[in-house]
Amino acid sequence: MKFSVKVQPRASRDEVKQCPGSDYKVYLKAAPVDGKANEALVRVIAGYFKARRSDVRIVSGFNSRKKVIEINI
């Protein structure tokens, strides 16, 4: 399953919200430094969808706030 997310780094909490149009907004406490926010994104998305971290992959947008995520469930 593929979907797009908009990431808000340096937020006060780790949270996933579904927005209208089946997109997601993800708030992360991690800063976008040295890939920490991408690692946190994979962890938070895996927890939200109750999947393993190894099943979650960032397809595009590694250096952008808008990303495409793929989950193998």
mmCIF file of C-alpha atoms in Angstrom:
data_model
loop_
_atom_site.group_PDB
_atom_site.id
_atom_site.type_symbol
_atom_site.label_atom_id
_atom_site.label_comp_id
_atom_site.label_asym_id
_atom_site.label_seq_id
_atom_site.Cartn_x
_atom_site.Cartn_y
_atom_site.Cartn_z
ATOM 1 C CA MET A 1 0.000 0.000 0.000
ATOM 2 C CA LYS A 2 1.386 3.418 -0.968
ATOM 3 C CA PHE A 3 0.286 6.775 0.384
ATOM 4 C CA SER A 4 1.619 10.286 0.799
ATOM 5 C CA VAL A 5 2.463 12.003 4.051
ATOM 6 C CA LYS A 6 3.355 15.516 5.069
ATOM 7 C CA VAL A 7 5.881 15.596 7.893
ATOM 8 C CA GLN A 8 6.139 18.261 10.605
ATOM 9 C CA PRO A 9 9.527 17.794 12.326
ATOM 10 C CA ARG A 10 10.380 19.323 15.705
ATOM 11 C CA ALA A 11 6.784 19.001 16.896
ATOM 12 C CA SER A 12 5.878 18.601 20.541
ATOM 13 C CA ARG A 13 4.634 15.045 20.012
ATOM 14 C CA ASP A 14 4.815 11.995 17.725
ATOM 15 C CA GLU A 15 1.394 11.662 16.108
ATOM 16 C CA VAL A 16 -0.278 10.580 12.861
ATOM 17 C CA LYS A 17 -3.435 12.322 11.619
ATOM 18 C CA GLN A 18 -5.452 11.379 8.570
ATOM 19 C CA CYS A 19 -6.386 14.393 6.477
ATOM 20 C CA PRO A 20 -9.249 14.666 3.975
ATOM 21 C CA GLY A 21 -8.371 13.003 0.681
ATOM 22 C CA SER A 22 -6.716 9.973 2.365
ATOM 23 C CA ASP A 23 -3.384 11.740 2.928
ATOM 24 C CA TYR A 24 -1.671 11.743 6.317
ATOM 25 C CA LYS A 25 0.072 14.396 8.376
ATOM 26 C CA VAL A 26 2.759 13.134 10.734
ATOM 27 C CA TYR A 27 4.104 15.173 13.633
ATOM 28 C CA LEU A 28 7.587 14.145 14.795
ATOM 29 C CA LYS A 29 9.629 15.256 17.795
ATOM 30 C CA ALA A 30 12.840 14.454 15.924
ATOM 31 C CA ALA A 31 14.796 17.133 14.097
ATOM 32 C CA PRO A 32 15.533 16.707 10.385
ATOM 33 C CA VAL A 33 19.246 16.187 10.992
ATOM 34 C CA ASP A 34 21.279 13.164 9.853
ATOM 35 C CA GLY A 35 18.146 11.212 8.901
ATOM 36 C CA LYS A 36 16.728 11.222 12.433
ATOM 37 C CA ALA A 37 13.312 12.461 11.267
ATOM 38 C CA ASN A 38 13.130 9.762 8.568
ATOM 39 C CA GLU A 39 13.969 7.073 11.136
ATOM 40 C CA ALA A 40 11.315 8.458 13.482
ATOM 41 C CA LEU A 41 8.802 8.588 10.625
ATOM 42 C CA VAL A 42 9.291 4.890 9.857
ATOM 43 C CA ARG A 43 8.931 4.027 13.555
ATOM 44 C CA VAL A 44 5.756 6.114 14.021
ATOM 45 C CA ILE A 45 4.102 4.884 10.805
ATOM 46 C CA ALA A 46 4.891 1.258 11.710
ATOM 47 C CA GLY A 47 3.284 1.749 15.119
ATOM 48 C CA TYR A 48 0.225 3.458 13.651
ATOM 49 C CA PHE A 49 -0.439 0.676 11.128
ATOM 50 C CA LYS A 50 0.719 -2.094 13.516
ATOM 51 C CA ALA A 51 3.387 -3.239 11.073
ATOM 52 C CA ARG A 52 7.059 -4.078 11.494
ATOM 53 C CA ARG A 53 9.562 -1.315 10.839
ATOM 54 C CA SER A 54 11.160 -3.460 8.156
ATOM 55 C CA ASP A 55 7.827 -3.426 6.258
ATOM 56 C CA VAL A 56 7.736 0.394 6.071
ATOM 57 C CA ARG A 57 9.764 2.128 3.372
ATOM 58 C CA ILE A 58 10.143 5.726 2.230
ATOM 59 C CA VAL A 59 9.741 5.624 -1.551
ATOM 60 C CA SER A 60 10.398 9.289 -2.339
ATOM 61 C CA GLY A 61 10.937 12.594 -0.579
ATOM 62 C CA PHE A 62 13.923 11.755 1.613
ATOM 63 C CA ASN A 63 14.902 15.438 1.881
ATOM 64 C CA SER A 64 11.392 16.881 1.668
ATOM 65 C CA ARG A 65 8.477 17.302 4.044
ATOM 66 C CA LYS A 66 6.196 15.612 1.518
ATOM 67 C CA LYS A 67 6.983 11.916 1.241
ATOM 68 C CA VAL A 68 5.574 8.772 -0.319
ATOM 69 C CA ILE A 69 5.485 5.772 2.006
ATOM 70 C CA GLU A 70 5.055 2.111 1.102
ATOM 71 C CA ILE A 71 3.936 -0.545 3.595
ATOM 72 C CA ASN A 72 4.082 -4.274 2.874
ATOM 73 C CA ILE A 73 1.317 -5.790 4.974
#
